[in-house]
CSV table of C-alpha atoms and ligand atoms in Angstrom, one decimal:
chain,number,residue,atom,x,y,z
A,13,VAL,CA,122.5,94.9,121.9
A,14,THR,CA,122.6,91.2,122.6
A,15,ALA,CA,121.9,88.4,120.1
A,16,LYS,CA,118.3,88.0,121.5
A,17,PRO,CA,117.4,91.5,122.6
A,18,THR,CA,114.4,92.4,124.6
A,19,VAL,CA,112.1,94.8,122.7
A,20,VAL,CA,109.8,96.8,124.9
A,21,VAL,CA,106.9,98.7,123.3
A,22,VAL,CA,105.0,101.3,125.3
A,23,GLY,CA,101.5,101.7,124.0
A,24,ALA,CA,99.3,98.8,122.9
A,25,GLY,CA,97.5,100.7,120.2
A,26,ALA,CA,97.7,100.8,116.4
A,27,GLY,CA,101.5,101.2,116.2
A,28,GLY,CA,102.5,99.1,119.2
A,29,ASP,CA,100.5,96.1,118.1
A,30,ALA,CA,102.1,96.3,114.6
A,31,VAL,CA,105.6,96.4,116.0
A,32,ALA,CA,105.1,93.2,118.1
A,33,TRP,CA,103.5,91.3,115.2
A,34,GLY,CA,105.9,92.6,112.6
A,35,LEU,CA,108.8,91.4,114.7
A,36,ARG,CA,107.5,87.9,115.0
A,37,LYS,CA,106.7,87.9,111.3
A,38,GLN,CA,110.3,88.8,110.5
A,39,GLY,CA,111.5,85.9,112.6
A,40,PHE,CA,112.7,88.0,115.6
A,41,GLN,CA,113.8,85.6,118.3
A,42,GLY,CA,114.1,87.9,121.3
A,43,SER,CA,111.5,88.8,124.0
A,44,ILE,CA,108.7,91.2,123.1
A,45,LEU,CA,106.8,93.1,125.8
A,46,LEU,CA,103.8,95.2,124.7
A,47,ILE,CA,102.8,97.5,127.6
A,48,GLY,CA,99.4,99.2,127.5
A,49,ALA,CA,97.6,101.5,130.0
A,50,GLU,CA,94.2,100.4,128.9
A,51,SER,CA,92.6,97.2,130.2
A,52,GLU,CA,91.8,95.8,126.8
A,53,ARG,CA,94.1,94.2,124.2
A,54,PRO,CA,94.7,96.3,121.0
A,55,TYR,CA,91.5,97.2,119.2
A,56,ASN,CA,90.4,99.2,116.1
A,57,ARG,CA,90.1,102.7,117.3
A,58,PRO,CA,88.5,104.2,114.2
A,59,TYR,CA,85.4,102.0,114.8
A,60,LEU,CA,84.7,104.0,118.0
A,61,SER,CA,83.2,107.0,116.1
A,62,LYS,CA,81.6,104.9,113.4
A,63,GLN,CA,80.4,101.2,113.6
A,64,LEU,CA,80.7,100.8,117.3
A,65,LEU,CA,78.9,104.1,118.1
A,66,ARG,CA,76.1,103.1,115.8
A,67,GLN,CA,76.0,99.6,117.4
A,68,GLU,CA,76.6,97.9,114.1
A,69,ILE,CA,79.3,95.7,115.6
A,70,THR,CA,79.9,94.2,119.0
A,71,THR,CA,82.8,95.2,121.3
A,72,GLU,CA,84.4,91.8,120.5
A,73,LYS,CA,84.6,92.7,116.8
A,74,THR,CA,86.7,95.7,117.6
A,75,PHE,CA,89.7,93.7,118.8
A,76,LEU,CA,92.5,93.3,116.3
A,77,ARG,CA,93.3,89.7,117.2
A,78,PRO,CA,92.0,86.9,119.4
A,79,ALA,CA,93.5,87.1,122.9
A,80,GLN,CA,95.3,83.8,122.8
A,81,GLU,CA,97.2,84.8,119.6
A,82,TYR,CA,99.6,87.0,121.7
A,83,GLU,CA,100.5,84.1,123.9
A,84,ARG,CA,100.8,81.8,120.9
A,85,ARG,CA,103.4,84.1,119.3
A,86,ASN,CA,105.1,84.7,122.6
A,87,ILE,CA,104.3,88.4,122.8
A,88,GLN,CA,104.0,89.4,126.4
A,89,LEU,CA,101.0,91.7,126.7
A,90,LEU,CA,101.1,93.7,129.9
A,91,LEU,CA,97.7,95.5,130.0
A,92,ASN,CA,96.4,97.9,132.6
A,93,ARG,CA,100.0,99.0,133.2
A,94,ARG,CA,101.0,102.6,132.8
A,95,VAL,CA,104.7,103.5,132.3
A,96,VAL,CA,105.3,106.6,134.4
A,97,ARG,CA,108.9,107.2,133.8
A,98,ALA,CA,111.7,106.2,131.4
A,99,HIS,CA,115.3,106.1,132.7
A,100,GLY,CA,117.8,106.4,129.8
A,101,SER,CA,120.9,105.9,131.9
A,102,ASP,CA,120.1,102.3,132.8
A,103,ARG,CA,117.5,101.6,130.1
A,104,GLN,CA,114.6,101.0,132.4
A,105,LEU,CA,110.9,101.9,132.5
A,106,GLU,CA,109.1,102.5,135.7
A,107,LEU,CA,105.5,101.3,136.1
A,108,GLN,CA,102.8,103.1,138.0
A,109,SER,CA,102.1,99.9,139.8
A,110,GLY,CA,105.7,99.7,141.0
A,111,GLY,CA,108.4,97.6,139.4
A,112,ARG,CA,110.8,98.3,136.6
A,113,ILE,CA,111.2,96.9,133.1
A,114,PRO,CA,114.6,96.9,131.3
A,115,TRP,CA,114.8,97.3,127.6
A,116,ASP,CA,117.4,96.6,124.9
A,117,VAL,CA,115.3,98.3,122.2
A,118,LEU,CA,112.5,100.7,123.2
A,119,VAL,CA,109.6,101.7,121.0
A,120,LEU,CA,107.3,104.5,122.1
A,121,ALA,CA,103.9,104.3,120.6
A,122,THR,CA,101.9,106.2,123.2
A,123,GLY,CA,99.4,108.0,120.9
A,124,SER,CA,97.5,111.1,121.9
A,125,GLU,CA,95.3,112.5,124.6
A,126,PRO,CA,92.1,114.3,123.6
A,127,ARG,CA,92.2,118.0,124.5
A,128,TRP,CA,89.6,119.3,127.0
A,129,LEU,CA,88.1,122.8,126.8
A,130,PRO,CA,89.5,124.6,129.8
A,131,ASP,CA,86.2,126.1,130.9
A,132,ALA,CA,84.1,123.0,130.2
A,133,PRO,CA,82.8,121.3,133.4
A,134,ARG,CA,83.7,117.7,134.0
A,135,ARG,CA,80.2,116.3,134.1
A,136,ALA,CA,78.6,112.9,133.5
A,137,ASN,CA,77.3,113.9,130.1
A,138,VAL,CA,80.3,115.7,128.8
A,139,PHE,CA,82.6,113.3,126.8
A,140,THR,CA,85.8,113.0,124.9
A,141,LEU,CA,86.5,110.1,122.6
A,142,ARG,CA,89.8,108.2,122.5
A,143,SER,CA,89.6,104.8,124.3
A,144,LEU,CA,87.2,101.9,124.0
A,145,HIS,CA,86.1,102.8,127.5
A,146,ASP,CA,85.2,106.3,126.2
A,147,GLY,CA,83.5,104.7,123.1
A,148,LEU,CA,81.2,102.4,125.1
A,149,ALA,CA,80.2,105.2,127.4
A,150,LEU,CA,79.4,107.5,124.5
A,151,GLN,CA,77.6,104.7,122.7
A,152,THR,CA,75.2,104.3,125.7
A,153,ALA,CA,74.8,108.0,126.1
A,154,VAL,CA,74.0,108.7,122.5
A,155,ALA,CA,71.6,105.8,122.3
A,156,GLY,CA,69.6,107.4,125.2
A,157,ALA,CA,69.8,111.0,123.9
A,158,GLY,CA,67.4,113.0,121.8
A,159,ARG,CA,69.8,115.9,121.0
A,160,VAL,CA,73.5,115.5,120.8
A,161,MET,CA,76.0,118.4,120.8
A,162,VAL,CA,79.4,118.2,119.3
A,163,VAL,CA,82.0,120.9,120.1
A,164,GLY,CA,84.7,121.1,117.4
A,165,ALA,CA,84.1,120.1,113.8
A,166,GLY,CA,87.3,118.1,113.2
A,167,PHE,CA,87.3,114.5,112.1
A,168,ILE,CA,86.2,113.0,115.3
A,169,GLY,CA,83.5,115.6,115.9
A,170,MET,CA,82.1,115.3,112.4
A,171,GLU,CA,82.2,111.5,112.4
A,172,VAL,CA,80.3,111.4,115.7
A,173,ALA,CA,77.8,114.0,114.3
A,174,ALA,CA,77.3,111.8,111.2
A,175,SER,CA,76.8,108.6,113.3
A,176,ALA,CA,74.4,110.3,115.6
A,177,ARG,CA,72.3,111.5,112.6
A,178,GLN,CA,72.3,108.0,111.2
A,179,LEU,CA,70.9,106.9,114.6
A,180,GLY,CA,68.1,109.5,114.1
A,181,LYS,CA,69.3,111.9,116.7
A,182,GLU,CA,69.1,115.7,116.5
A,183,VAL,CA,72.7,117.0,116.2
A,184,LEU,CA,74.0,120.4,117.0
A,185,ALA,CA,77.7,121.0,116.0
A,186,VAL,CA,79.5,124.1,117.0
A,187,GLU,CA,82.8,125.2,115.5
A,188,VAL,CA,84.7,128.3,116.3
A,189,ALA,CA,86.4,128.4,112.9
A,190,PRO,CA,84.4,129.6,109.8
A,191,ILE,CA,84.3,126.1,108.3
A,192,PRO,CA,84.5,122.5,109.5
A,193,MET,CA,87.7,120.4,109.1
A,194,GLY,CA,89.5,123.4,107.7
A,195,ARG,CA,92.7,122.7,109.6
A,196,ALA,CA,93.2,119.3,108.0
A,197,LEU,CA,91.5,119.8,104.6
A,198,GLY,CA,91.5,123.5,103.7
A,199,GLU,CA,88.8,126.0,102.8
A,200,GLU,CA,87.3,124.4,99.7
A,201,MET,CA,86.9,120.9,101.3
A,202,GLY,CA,85.7,122.5,104.5
A,203,GLN,CA,82.8,124.1,102.5
A,204,ILE,CA,82.0,120.8,100.9
A,205,TYR,CA,81.8,119.1,104.3
A,206,ALA,CA,79.7,121.9,105.7
A,207,ARG,CA,77.2,121.3,102.9
A,208,LEU,CA,77.3,117.6,103.3
A,209,HIS,CA,76.5,117.7,107.0
A,210,ARG,CA,73.8,120.4,106.6
A,211,SER,CA,72.1,118.5,103.8
A,212,ARG,CA,71.9,115.5,106.2
A,213,GLY,CA,70.3,117.5,108.9
A,214,VAL,CA,73.2,118.5,111.2
A,215,ASP,CA,72.6,121.9,112.7
A,216,LEU,CA,76.2,123.1,112.1
A,217,ARG,CA,77.0,126.5,113.5
A,218,THR,CA,80.4,127.9,112.6
A,219,GLY,CA,82.2,131.0,113.9
A,220,VAL,CA,80.7,130.4,117.4
A,221,SER,CA,81.8,128.9,120.6
A,222,VAL,CA,80.3,128.0,123.9
A,223,SER,CA,80.2,130.9,126.3
A,224,ARG,CA,78.3,129.3,129.2
A,225,TRP,CA,77.6,125.8,130.4
A,226,ILE,CA,74.3,125.5,132.3
A,227,GLU,CA,74.3,122.6,134.7
A,228,SER,CA,72.2,120.8,137.2
A,229,ASP,CA,72.5,117.4,139.0
A,230,ASP,CA,76.0,116.6,137.6
A,231,ARG,CA,74.8,117.2,134.0
A,232,VAL,CA,75.1,120.0,131.5
A,233,ARG,CA,71.5,120.7,130.5
A,234,ALA,CA,72.1,123.6,128.1
A,235,VAL,CA,74.7,125.8,126.7
A,236,GLU,CA,74.8,129.5,125.8
A,237,LEU,CA,76.7,130.2,122.5
A,238,SER,CA,78.8,133.2,121.8
A,239,ASP,CA,76.1,134.5,119.4
A,240,GLY,CA,73.7,134.7,122.4
A,241,THR,CA,71.6,131.7,121.6
A,242,ARG,CA,70.7,129.2,124.2
A,243,GLU,CA,70.5,125.5,123.3
A,244,GLU,CA,69.2,122.5,125.4
A,245,VAL,CA,71.2,119.4,124.8
A,246,ASP,CA,71.3,115.9,126.3
A,247,LEU,CA,75.0,115.2,125.9
A,248,ILE,CA,78.2,116.9,124.7
A,249,LEU,CA,81.2,115.5,122.9
A,250,ILE,CA,84.3,117.7,123.0
A,251,GLY,CA,86.3,117.0,119.8
A,252,ILE,CA,88.8,119.8,119.6
A,253,GLY,CA,91.9,117.8,118.7
A,254,VAL,CA,94.6,115.9,120.6
A,255,SER,CA,97.9,116.3,122.2
A,256,PRO,CA,100.6,113.7,121.5
A,257,ARG,CA,101.8,111.9,124.7
A,258,VAL,CA,105.5,112.8,124.8
A,259,ALA,CA,106.3,112.7,128.5
A,260,LEU,CA,108.4,109.5,128.3
A,261,ALA,CA,110.3,111.0,125.3
A,262,GLU,CA,111.0,114.1,127.5
A,263,ASP,CA,112.3,111.9,130.3
A,264,LEU,CA,114.8,110.5,127.8
A,265,GLY,CA,115.8,113.9,126.6
A,266,LEU,CA,114.7,113.1,123.0
A,267,SER,CA,114.4,116.0,120.6
A,268,LEU,CA,110.8,117.4,120.3
A,269,GLY,CA,109.3,119.2,117.3
A,270,GLU,CA,106.2,119.4,115.1
A,271,GLY,CA,104.2,118.8,118.3
A,272,GLY,CA,105.8,115.3,118.7
A,273,VAL,CA,109.2,113.6,118.9
A,274,ARG,CA,111.7,114.1,116.1
A,275,VAL,CA,112.8,110.9,114.5
A,276,ASP,CA,115.1,110.2,111.6
A,277,GLU,CA,114.2,108.5,108.3
A,278,ALA,CA,114.3,105.1,110.0
A,279,LEU,CA,111.9,106.4,112.8
A,280,ARG,CA,114.8,106.4,115.3
A,281,ALA,CA,114.9,109.0,118.0
A,282,ALA,CA,118.1,107.8,119.6
A,283,PRO,CA,120.2,104.7,119.5
A,284,ASP,CA,117.8,101.7,120.1
A,285,VAL,CA,114.9,104.1,120.7
A,286,PHE,CA,112.1,104.4,118.1
A,287,CYS,CA,108.9,106.4,118.0
A,288,ILE,CA,105.9,105.7,115.8
A,289,GLY,CA,102.3,106.8,115.3
A,290,ASP,CA,100.7,110.0,116.5
A,291,ILE,CA,103.8,111.1,118.5
A,292,ALA,CA,106.4,110.6,115.7
A,293,ALA,CA,107.6,113.7,113.7
A,294,HIS,CA,109.2,111.6,111.0
A,295,GLN,CA,111.9,113.0,108.7
A,296,HIS,CA,110.2,111.7,105.5
A,297,PRO,CA,112.6,110.7,102.8
A,298,VAL,CA,110.2,111.5,99.9
A,299,TYR,CA,109.1,114.9,101.3
A,300,GLY,CA,112.5,115.8,102.8
A,301,ARG,CA,110.9,117.3,105.9
A,302,PRO,CA,109.3,116.1,109.1
A,303,LEU,CA,105.7,114.8,108.9
A,304,ARG,CA,103.7,114.0,111.9
A,305,VAL,CA,100.4,112.3,111.0
A,306,GLU,CA,97.6,111.4,113.5
A,307,HIS,CA,96.1,108.5,111.6
A,308,TRP,CA,95.6,104.8,112.0
A,309,GLN,CA,97.3,103.2,109.0
A,310,VAL,CA,100.3,105.4,109.3
A,311,ALA,CA,100.8,104.2,112.9
A,312,GLN,CA,100.4,100.6,111.8
A,313,ARG,CA,102.7,100.9,108.8
A,314,GLN,CA,105.4,102.7,110.8
A,315,GLY,CA,105.1,99.9,113.4
A,316,THR,CA,105.8,97.3,110.7
A,317,GLY,CA,108.7,99.5,109.4
A,318,VAL,CA,110.3,99.6,112.9
A,319,ALA,CA,109.9,95.8,113.2
A,320,THR,CA,111.8,95.4,109.9
A,321,SER,CA,114.5,97.7,111.1
A,322,VAL,CA,114.9,96.0,114.5
A,323,ALA,CA,114.8,92.5,113.1
A,324,GLY,CA,117.4,93.4,110.5
A,325,GLN,CA,119.1,96.7,109.7
A,326,PRO,CA,117.6,100.2,110.2
A,327,GLU,CA,116.3,101.4,106.9
A,328,PRO,CA,114.4,104.5,105.8
A,329,TYR,CA,110.6,104.3,106.1
A,330,ARG,CA,109.3,105.5,102.8
A,331,GLU,CA,105.6,104.9,102.8
A,332,ILE,CA,103.4,107.8,101.7
A,333,PRO,CA,100.9,108.7,104.6
A,334,TRP,CA,97.4,107.7,103.9
A,335,PHE,CA,94.1,108.0,105.8
A,336,TRP,CA,90.4,107.8,105.4
A,337,SER,CA,87.3,109.2,107.1
A,338,ASP,CA,83.7,107.8,106.7
A,339,GLN,CA,80.8,110.2,107.2
A,340,TYR,CA,77.4,109.0,106.0
A,341,ASP,CA,77.9,107.3,102.6
A,342,VAL,CA,80.8,109.6,101.9
A,343,ASN,CA,84.3,108.0,102.0
A,344,LEU,CA,87.2,110.3,102.1
A,345,GLN,CA,90.7,109.1,101.4
A,346,TYR,CA,93.8,111.3,101.7
A,347,LEU,CA,97.2,110.3,100.4
A,348,GLY,CA,100.3,112.3,101.0
A,349,ASN,CA,100.9,115.7,102.6
A,350,SER,CA,99.8,119.0,101.2
A,351,ARG,CA,101.4,121.5,103.5
A,352,ASP,CA,103.5,122.7,100.7
A,353,PHE,CA,101.6,123.2,97.4
A,354,ASP,CA,101.2,125.9,94.7
A,355,GLU,CA,98.2,124.5,92.7
A,356,THR,CA,95.2,122.3,93.0
A,357,ILE,CA,93.6,120.3,90.2
A,358,THR,CA,90.1,118.8,90.5
A,359,ARG,CA,89.2,115.5,88.8
A,360,GLY,CA,85.6,114.6,88.7
A,361,ASN,CA,82.4,116.3,89.9
A,362,THR,CA,82.4,117.9,93.3
A,363,GLU,CA,78.6,118.4,93.2
A,364,ALA,CA,78.1,114.7,92.7
A,365,GLU,CA,80.3,113.9,95.7
A,366,LYS,CA,82.6,111.8,93.6
A,367,PHE,CA,86.0,113.5,92.8
A,368,SER,CA,89.6,113.9,93.7
A,369,ILE,CA,91.8,117.0,94.3
A,370,PHE,CA,95.5,116.9,93.5
A,371,TYR,CA,97.8,119.2,95.4
A,372,ARG,CA,100.9,120.0,93.4
A,373,LYS,CA,104.1,121.9,93.8
A,374,ASP,CA,106.2,122.7,90.8
A,375,GLY,CA,104.2,120.1,88.9
A,376,VAL,CA,104.9,117.3,91.4
A,377,ILE,CA,101.9,115.8,93.2
A,378,GLN,CA,102.2,116.3,97.0
A,379,ALA,CA,98.8,114.8,98.0
A,380,VAL,CA,95.5,113.5,96.6
A,381,LEU,CA,92.3,113.9,98.4
A,382,SER,CA,89.5,111.6,97.1
A,383,ILE,CA,85.8,111.6,97.8
A,384,ASN,CA,84.1,108.4,96.9
A,385,ASP,CA,86.9,107.9,94.4
A,386,ALA,CA,89.5,105.6,96.1
A,387,ARG,CA,90.9,104.4,92.8
A,388,THR,CA,92.4,107.8,91.9
A,389,GLY,CA,94.3,107.9,95.2
A,390,ARG,CA,95.5,104.3,94.8
A,391,PHE,CA,96.9,104.9,91.4
A,392,SER,CA,98.6,108.1,92.5
A,393,ARG,CA,100.8,106.5,95.1
A,394,ASP,CA,103.7,105.7,92.8
A,395,LEU,CA,103.4,109.1,91.1
A,396,ILE,CA,103.9,110.7,94.5
A,397,SER,CA,106.7,108.4,95.6
A,398,ARG,CA,108.6,108.8,92.4
A,399,ARG,CA,108.0,112.6,92.3
A,400,THR,CA,106.7,112.2,88.7
A,401,VAL,CA,105.8,115.4,86.9
A,402,VAL,CA,102.4,114.8,85.3
A,403,ASP,CA,100.5,117.1,82.8
A,404,GLY,CA,97.7,118.8,84.8
A,405,ARG,CA,95.2,118.2,81.9
A,406,ILE,CA,95.7,114.4,82.3
A,407,LEU,CA,95.1,114.6,86.1
A,408,ALA,CA,92.0,116.7,85.5
A,409,ASP,CA,90.4,114.4,83.0
A,410,PRO,CA,88.4,111.7,84.8
A,411,ASP,CA,88.7,109.4,81.9
A,412,SER,CA,92.5,109.4,81.7
A,413,ASP,CA,94.3,106.3,82.6
A,414,LEU,CA,96.2,107.0,85.8
A,415,LYS,CA,96.9,103.4,86.4
A,416,GLY,CA,98.8,103.1,83.1
A,417,LEU,CA,100.5,106.4,83.8
A,418,ALA,CA,101.8,105.2,87.2
A,419,ALA,CA,102.9,101.9,85.7
A,420,SER,CA,104.9,103.6,83.0
A,421,ALA,CA,106.3,106.3,85.3
B,516,FAD,C1,87.3,107.8,117.6
B,516,FAD,C2,88.5,107.8,116.7
B,516,FAD,C3,88.3,107.6,115.3
B,516,FAD,C4,89.4,107.6,114.4
B,516,FAD,N1,89.1,107.3,113.1
B,516,FAD,C5,90.2,107.3,112.2
B,516,FAD,C6,90.0,107.1,110.9
B,516,FAD,O1,88.8,106.9,110.4
B,516,FAD,N2,91.0,107.0,110.0
B,516,FAD,C7,92.3,107.2,110.5
B,516,FAD,O2,93.3,107.1,109.7
B,516,FAD,N3,92.5,107.4,111.8
B,516,FAD,C8,91.5,107.5,112.7
B,516,FAD,N4,91.7,107.8,114.0
B,516,FAD,C9,93.1,108.1,114.5
B,516,FAD,C10,93.9,106.8,114.8
B,516,FAD,O3,93.1,105.9,115.6
B,516,FAD,C11,95.2,107.2,115.6
B,516,FAD,O4,95.9,108.0,114.8
B,516,FAD,C12,96.0,105.9,115.9
B,516,FAD,O5,95.3,105.1,116.7
B,516,FAD,C13,97.4,106.3,116.4
B,516,FAD,O6,98.1,105.2,116.8
B,516,FAD,P1,99.2,105.2,117.9
B,516,FAD,O7,99.7,103.8,118.0
B,516,FAD,O8,100.1,106.3,117.7
B,516,FAD,O9,98.4,105.5,119.3
B,516,FAD,P2,97.1,104.8,119.9
B,516,FAD,O10,96.4,103.9,118.9
B,516,FAD,O11,96.3,105.9,120.5
B,516,FAD,O12,97.7,103.9,121.0
B,516,FAD,C14,98.4,104.4,122.1
B,516,FAD,C15,98.2,103.5,123.3
B,516,FAD,O13,99.3,103.8,124.2
B,516,FAD,C16,98.7,103.7,125.5
B,516,FAD,N5,99.6,104.5,126.4
B,516,FAD,C17,99.9,105.8,126.3
B,516,FAD,N6,100.8,106.2,127.3
B,516,FAD,C18,101.1,105.1,128.0
B,516,FAD,C19,101.9,104.8,129.1
B,516,FAD,N7,102.7,105.8,129.6
B,516,FAD,N8,102.0,103.5,129.5
B,516,FAD,C20,101.3,102.5,128.9
B,516,FAD,N9,100.5,102.7,127.9
B,516,FAD,C21,100.4,104.0,127.4
B,516,FAD,C22,97.4,104.3,125.4
B,516,FAD,O14,96.5,103.9,126.4
B,516,FAD,C23,96.9,103.7,124.0
B,516,FAD,O15,96.2,102.5,124.2
B,516,FAD,C24,90.7,107.8,114.9
B,516,FAD,C25,90.9,108.0,116.3
B,516,FAD,C26,89.8,108.1,117.2
B,516,FAD,C27,90.0,108.3,118.6
């Protein structure tokens, strides 16, 4: 790589934006190209299911930075451009619009595509939610609807359900699994969220799926559920998860795994090729196994991490994954990864919707899930990073001093 290399970032989302800005912050002198398929500059995606959907903020407020800032920092923002192929042999990207772009260092930050239910008809009132474009279309549709249906009770589905309830809409949520958000949060939390939504008026039906879509005039008017009931609805949001966009990684022959692209501790998939965000299955130095996390702050932090590596020397990315979800007045924060645990410890009162759950393995905290209790998560970060063994009784006691414990660990 030359003294002033060209860094090309594919994907102008959470991760991609952070790489470009991180590079300039580190004093990187080479060229930076940030290529995005969407027509808008990078924006805050989590707003789409929350503040933007509820019309609490304008579209302008969703953007991460003023447009002229990119120019000012000499970051070339190529919007409305889709990269259709990556050629590893001559280090070039091919754009859909024609033309090729050479790279010295390549960062793939292409995010995910929402999944579509194979039998769902593509109709004007059937939505998925990923882009600002999707968000604005859904915002208009929800505003004009009386009864909103959500298919799939994952984070996106349940956040949309909550926002629609807050807008005073009737909400029907259908989930094929026995509980909402079970895949991400497990049985106990799934039950808590089911209660939470039902108590706020969501008609949540679990263990059922849509068996028939009843249409007229380019719209789905009603659905028939697998339990035989028929429901009239004004619009449908399909929120059944996402598929990471790994096509460019495949072009380059990068190694795939965990549903994404395998990257080493420094987020490197190959020499001078990095992957971050939703697509990155990162060999995490603290956990000693690959983690792939589909969350905002992880993508941003990984972007900053790659910028540090590119501007200096590749170094392991050690941050503990963290994410949040806001539904009604309930703030969830989740720190770490709990795929591997042998014990849970609850701190606080689950009934009062203010508590944390620690997930431990051999006495070491793997993850902390906090409901309206962000402090506990915050103070646990160092305990997780340092793999400190903490007495379970201390964790369970809401009056114990976790901050002091982390400081002395
Ligand atoms: C509605 C919604 C709400 C969310 N809420 C939360 C939340 O509360 N908390 C949380 O932690 N996370 C949340 N997330 C998840 C979070 O937004 C994502 O995990 C994060 O954006 C991933 O960042 P990324 O950089 O990997 O991809 P993205 O931010 O998705 O950016 C990828 C970009 O790459 C572009 N792109 C893809 N392929 C190409 C190509 N071939 N050529 C050019 N451009 C391309 C895409 O158009 C896209 O703009 C939410 C997501 C959604 C959709």
